[in-house]
Short mmCIF file of C-alpha atoms in Angstrom, two decimals:
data_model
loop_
_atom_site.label_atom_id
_atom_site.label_comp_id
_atom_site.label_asym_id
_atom_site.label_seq_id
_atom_site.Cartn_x
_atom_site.Cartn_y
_atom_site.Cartn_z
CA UNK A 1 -5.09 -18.48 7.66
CA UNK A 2 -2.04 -18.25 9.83
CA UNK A 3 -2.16 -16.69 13.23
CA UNK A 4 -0.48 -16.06 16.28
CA UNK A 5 -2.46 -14.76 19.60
CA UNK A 6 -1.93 -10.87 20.00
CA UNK A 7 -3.00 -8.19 22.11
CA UNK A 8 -6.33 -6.42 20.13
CA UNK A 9 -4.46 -3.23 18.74
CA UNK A 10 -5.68 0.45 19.84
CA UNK A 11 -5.57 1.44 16.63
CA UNK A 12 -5.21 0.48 12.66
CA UNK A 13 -2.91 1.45 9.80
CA UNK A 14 -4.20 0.60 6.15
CA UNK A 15 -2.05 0.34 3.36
CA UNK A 16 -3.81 2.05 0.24
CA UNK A 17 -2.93 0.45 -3.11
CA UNK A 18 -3.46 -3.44 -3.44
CA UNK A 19 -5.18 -3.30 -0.12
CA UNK A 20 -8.02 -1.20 0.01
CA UNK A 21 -8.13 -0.24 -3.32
CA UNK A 22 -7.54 -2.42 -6.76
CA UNK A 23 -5.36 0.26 -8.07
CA UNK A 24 -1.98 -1.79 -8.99
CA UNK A 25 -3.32 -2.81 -11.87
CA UNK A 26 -3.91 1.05 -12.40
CA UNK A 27 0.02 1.36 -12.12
CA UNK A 28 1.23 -1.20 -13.81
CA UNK A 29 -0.68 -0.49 -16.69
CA UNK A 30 0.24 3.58 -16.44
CA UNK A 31 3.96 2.23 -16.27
CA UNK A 32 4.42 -0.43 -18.80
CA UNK A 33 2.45 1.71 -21.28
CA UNK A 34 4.71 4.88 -20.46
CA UNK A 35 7.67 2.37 -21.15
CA UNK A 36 6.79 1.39 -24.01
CA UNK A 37 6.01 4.80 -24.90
CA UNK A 38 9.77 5.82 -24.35
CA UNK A 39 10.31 2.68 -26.52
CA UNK A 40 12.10 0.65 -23.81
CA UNK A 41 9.64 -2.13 -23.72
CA UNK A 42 7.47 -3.69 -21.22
CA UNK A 43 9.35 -5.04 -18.13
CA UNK A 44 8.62 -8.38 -17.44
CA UNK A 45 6.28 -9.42 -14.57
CA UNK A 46 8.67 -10.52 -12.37
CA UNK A 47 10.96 -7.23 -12.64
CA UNK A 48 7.48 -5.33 -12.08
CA UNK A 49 6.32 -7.05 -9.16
CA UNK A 50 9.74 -6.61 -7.49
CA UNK A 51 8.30 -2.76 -7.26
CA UNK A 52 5.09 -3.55 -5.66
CA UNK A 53 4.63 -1.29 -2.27
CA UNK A 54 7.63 0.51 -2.49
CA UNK A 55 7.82 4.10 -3.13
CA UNK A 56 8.25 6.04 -6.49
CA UNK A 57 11.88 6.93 -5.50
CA UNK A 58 12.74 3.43 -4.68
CA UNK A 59 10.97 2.13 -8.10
CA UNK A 60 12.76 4.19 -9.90
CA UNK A 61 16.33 3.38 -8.17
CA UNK A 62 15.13 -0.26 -9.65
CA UNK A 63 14.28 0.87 -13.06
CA UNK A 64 18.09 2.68 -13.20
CA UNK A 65 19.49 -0.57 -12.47
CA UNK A 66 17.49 -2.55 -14.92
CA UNK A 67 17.42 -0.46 -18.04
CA UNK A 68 20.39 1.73 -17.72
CA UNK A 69 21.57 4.84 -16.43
CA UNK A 70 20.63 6.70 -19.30
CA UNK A 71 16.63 5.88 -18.69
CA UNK A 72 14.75 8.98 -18.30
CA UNK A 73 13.65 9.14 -15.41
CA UNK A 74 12.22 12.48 -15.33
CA UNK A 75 10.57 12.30 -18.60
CA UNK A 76 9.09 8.70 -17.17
CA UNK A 77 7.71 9.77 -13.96
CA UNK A 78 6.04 12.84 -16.03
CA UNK A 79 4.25 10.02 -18.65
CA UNK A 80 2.90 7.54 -15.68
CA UNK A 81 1.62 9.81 -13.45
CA UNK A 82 -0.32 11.61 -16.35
CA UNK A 83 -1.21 7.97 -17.93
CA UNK A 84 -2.51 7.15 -14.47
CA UNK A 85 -4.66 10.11 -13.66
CA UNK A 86 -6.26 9.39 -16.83
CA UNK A 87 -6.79 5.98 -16.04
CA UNK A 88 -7.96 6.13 -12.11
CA UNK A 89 -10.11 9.23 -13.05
CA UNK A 90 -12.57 6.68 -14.47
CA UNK A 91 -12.83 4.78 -11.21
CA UNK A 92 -10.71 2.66 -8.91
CA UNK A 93 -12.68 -0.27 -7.52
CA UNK A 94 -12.51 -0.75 -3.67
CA UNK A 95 -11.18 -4.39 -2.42
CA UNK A 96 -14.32 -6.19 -1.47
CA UNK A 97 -15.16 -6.54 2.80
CA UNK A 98 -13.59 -2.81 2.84
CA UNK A 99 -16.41 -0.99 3.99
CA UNK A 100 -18.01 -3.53 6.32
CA UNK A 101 -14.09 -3.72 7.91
CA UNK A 102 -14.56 0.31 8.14
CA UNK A 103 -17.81 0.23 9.61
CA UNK A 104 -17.21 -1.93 12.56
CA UNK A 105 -13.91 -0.29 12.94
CA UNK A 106 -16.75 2.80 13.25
CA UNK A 107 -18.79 1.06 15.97
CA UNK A 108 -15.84 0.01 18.12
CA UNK A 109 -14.31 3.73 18.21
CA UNK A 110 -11.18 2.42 17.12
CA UNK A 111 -8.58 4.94 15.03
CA UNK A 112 -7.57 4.32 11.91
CA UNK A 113 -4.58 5.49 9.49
CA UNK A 114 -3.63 5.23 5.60
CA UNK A 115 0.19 4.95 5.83
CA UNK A 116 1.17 4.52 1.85
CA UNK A 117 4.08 4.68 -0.20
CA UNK A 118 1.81 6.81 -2.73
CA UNK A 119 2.11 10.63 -2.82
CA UNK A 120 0.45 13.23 -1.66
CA UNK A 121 -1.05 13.86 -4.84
CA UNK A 122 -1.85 10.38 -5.48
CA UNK A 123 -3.76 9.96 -2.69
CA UNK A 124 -5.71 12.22 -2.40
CA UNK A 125 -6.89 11.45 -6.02
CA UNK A 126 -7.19 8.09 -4.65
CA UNK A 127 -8.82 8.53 -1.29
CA UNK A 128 -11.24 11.23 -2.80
CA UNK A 129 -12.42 9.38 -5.72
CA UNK A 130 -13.26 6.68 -3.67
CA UNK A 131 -15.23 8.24 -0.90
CA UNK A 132 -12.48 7.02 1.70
CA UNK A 133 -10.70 10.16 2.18
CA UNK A 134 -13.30 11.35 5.45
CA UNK A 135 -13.09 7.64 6.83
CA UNK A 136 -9.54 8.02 8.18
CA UNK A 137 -8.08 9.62 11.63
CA UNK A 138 -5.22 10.26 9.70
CA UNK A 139 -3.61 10.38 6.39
CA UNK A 140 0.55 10.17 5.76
CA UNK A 141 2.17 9.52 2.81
CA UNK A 142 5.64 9.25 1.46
CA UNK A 143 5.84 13.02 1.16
CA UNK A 144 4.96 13.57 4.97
CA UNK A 145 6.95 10.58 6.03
CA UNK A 146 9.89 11.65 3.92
CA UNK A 147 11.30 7.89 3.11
CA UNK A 148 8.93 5.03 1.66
CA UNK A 149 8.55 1.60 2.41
CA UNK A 150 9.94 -1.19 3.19
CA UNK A 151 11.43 1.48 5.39
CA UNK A 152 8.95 2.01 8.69
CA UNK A 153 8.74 5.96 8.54
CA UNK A 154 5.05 5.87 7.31
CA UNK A 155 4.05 3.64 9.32
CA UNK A 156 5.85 5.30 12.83
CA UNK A 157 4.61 8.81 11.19
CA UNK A 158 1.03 7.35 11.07
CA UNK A 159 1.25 5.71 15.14
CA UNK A 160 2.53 9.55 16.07
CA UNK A 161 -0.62 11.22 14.02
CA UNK A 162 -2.48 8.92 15.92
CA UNK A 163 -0.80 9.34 19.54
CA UNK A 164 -0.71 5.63 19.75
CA UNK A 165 2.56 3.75 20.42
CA UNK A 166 3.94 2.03 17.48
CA UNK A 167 3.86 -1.63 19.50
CA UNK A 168 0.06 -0.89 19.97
CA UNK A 169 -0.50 -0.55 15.98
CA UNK A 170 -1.85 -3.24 13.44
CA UNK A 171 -0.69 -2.71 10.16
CA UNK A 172 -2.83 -4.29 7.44
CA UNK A 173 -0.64 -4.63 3.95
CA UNK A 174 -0.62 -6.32 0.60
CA UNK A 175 2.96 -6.03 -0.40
CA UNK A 176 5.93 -8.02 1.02
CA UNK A 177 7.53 -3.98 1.20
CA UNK A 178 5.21 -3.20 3.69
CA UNK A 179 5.39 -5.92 5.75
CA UNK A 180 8.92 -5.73 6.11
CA UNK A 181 8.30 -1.65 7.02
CA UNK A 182 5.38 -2.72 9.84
CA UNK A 183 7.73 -5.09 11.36
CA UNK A 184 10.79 -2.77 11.44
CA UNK A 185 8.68 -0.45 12.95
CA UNK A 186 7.72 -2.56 15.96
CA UNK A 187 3.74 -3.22 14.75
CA UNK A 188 2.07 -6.14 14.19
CA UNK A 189 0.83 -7.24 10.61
CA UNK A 190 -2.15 -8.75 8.74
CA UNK A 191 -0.91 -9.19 5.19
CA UNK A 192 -3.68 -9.79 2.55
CA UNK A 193 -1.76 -10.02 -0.81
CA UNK A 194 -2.66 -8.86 -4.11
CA UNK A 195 -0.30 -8.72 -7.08
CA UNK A 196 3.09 -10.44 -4.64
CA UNK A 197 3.32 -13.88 -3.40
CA UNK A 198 4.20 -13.52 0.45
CA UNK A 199 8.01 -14.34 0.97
CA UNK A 200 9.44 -16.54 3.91
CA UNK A 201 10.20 -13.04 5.18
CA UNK A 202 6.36 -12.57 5.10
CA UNK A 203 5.38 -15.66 6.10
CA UNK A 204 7.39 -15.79 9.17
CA UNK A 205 6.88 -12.27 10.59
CA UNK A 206 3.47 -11.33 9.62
CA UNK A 207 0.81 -12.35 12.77
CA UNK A 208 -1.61 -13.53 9.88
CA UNK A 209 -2.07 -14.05 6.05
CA UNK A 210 -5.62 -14.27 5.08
CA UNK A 211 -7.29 -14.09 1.30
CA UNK A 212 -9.44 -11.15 1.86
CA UNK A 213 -10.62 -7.79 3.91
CA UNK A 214 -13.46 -9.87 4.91
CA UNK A 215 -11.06 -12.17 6.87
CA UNK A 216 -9.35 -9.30 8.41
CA UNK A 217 -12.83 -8.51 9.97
CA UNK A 218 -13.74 -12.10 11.32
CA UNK A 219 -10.16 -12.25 12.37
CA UNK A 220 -10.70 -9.31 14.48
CA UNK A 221 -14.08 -9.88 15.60
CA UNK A 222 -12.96 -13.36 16.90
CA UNK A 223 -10.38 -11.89 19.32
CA UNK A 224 -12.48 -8.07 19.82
#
């Protein structure tokens, strides 16, 4: 673990995908399938990893650039998102040390925020599914925030649902995307990475990188 001595935070904002949930293997399988379905071909990891934590519009920006501008993009985003209903309908596992994080989060009175690049639609599917939807103080997405991440608008739109300033937020993230957002946005960040190797970006910038949500806990509990 690598740390730096902070303030504690007044309040937390979870990423969803990769962090709390092991839904990006969900996604990538939804999109590589859907690829192949429009008989382009799976993307190869590294392409696909560049488009870890950043939103749908962004993603498919990437895709344009990769495949061509005559990729259908419409026709695409139609054949995931149904490929991944079907897919997280039978379950989405939660990342383990989630709920005892949640539960002490509980017992200290301290708010809490999902700030994701995901939809509205998808999480709610997500955060539903899962039991996790009632857990949070507040929920904003890329649709509420209006631009994704690594931009910080979901993470400023989640300190302002929350009436906390931005400088008093902890961001927890898996993605390199959303580290980059949490610092632009003035917040401190825990990264716990899933699918993407932290960059020197990352490394630098982020107050901690630590293996698992269980970390995050004795991490906080040690400076509570």
């Amino acid at each position: 673990m690598e740390s730096t001595a902070f303030t504690f935070p007044a309040a937390i904002i979870f990423d969803m995908d990769g962090l709390m949930l092991n839904s990006e293997i969900i996604f990538h399988k939804a999109w590589q399938d859907e690829l192949m379905h429009l008989g382009y071909g799976a993307i190869d990891e590294a392409a696909y990893l560049q488009l870890v934590g950043c939103s749908n519009d962004l993603a498919e920006q990437m895709l344009l650039q990769l495949l061509g501008t005559e990729f259908p993009v419409d026709q695409f985003r139609t054949g995931w998102m149904t490929r991944w209903e079907i897919l997280a309908a039978q379950g989405i596992p939660i990342k383990p040390g989630l709920d005892p994080l949640l539960n002490w989060l509980d017992e200290i009175g301290l708010p809490k925020a999902v700030g994701t690049s995901s939809s509205d639609r998808e999480a709610q599917l997500s955060l539903q599914s899962t039991g996790l939807w009632s857990r949070f103080n507040a929920i904003v997405t890329v649709d509420k925030a209006g631009v994704g991440k690594p931009e910080p608008d979901i993470f400023l739109a989640a300190a302002r649902s929350l009436n906390i300033p931005p400088s008093r937020c902890l961001v927890l993230e898996d993605s390199n995307a959303g580290v980059q957002a949490a610092i632009t946005a003035g917040m401190e960040v825990i990264m716990v990475p899933d699918l993407q190797t932290p960059t020197d970006y990352s490394k630098k910038h982020a107050l901690a990188t630590v293996s698992s949500l269980h970390e995050v806990l004795s991490y906080l509990q040690n400076i509570a």
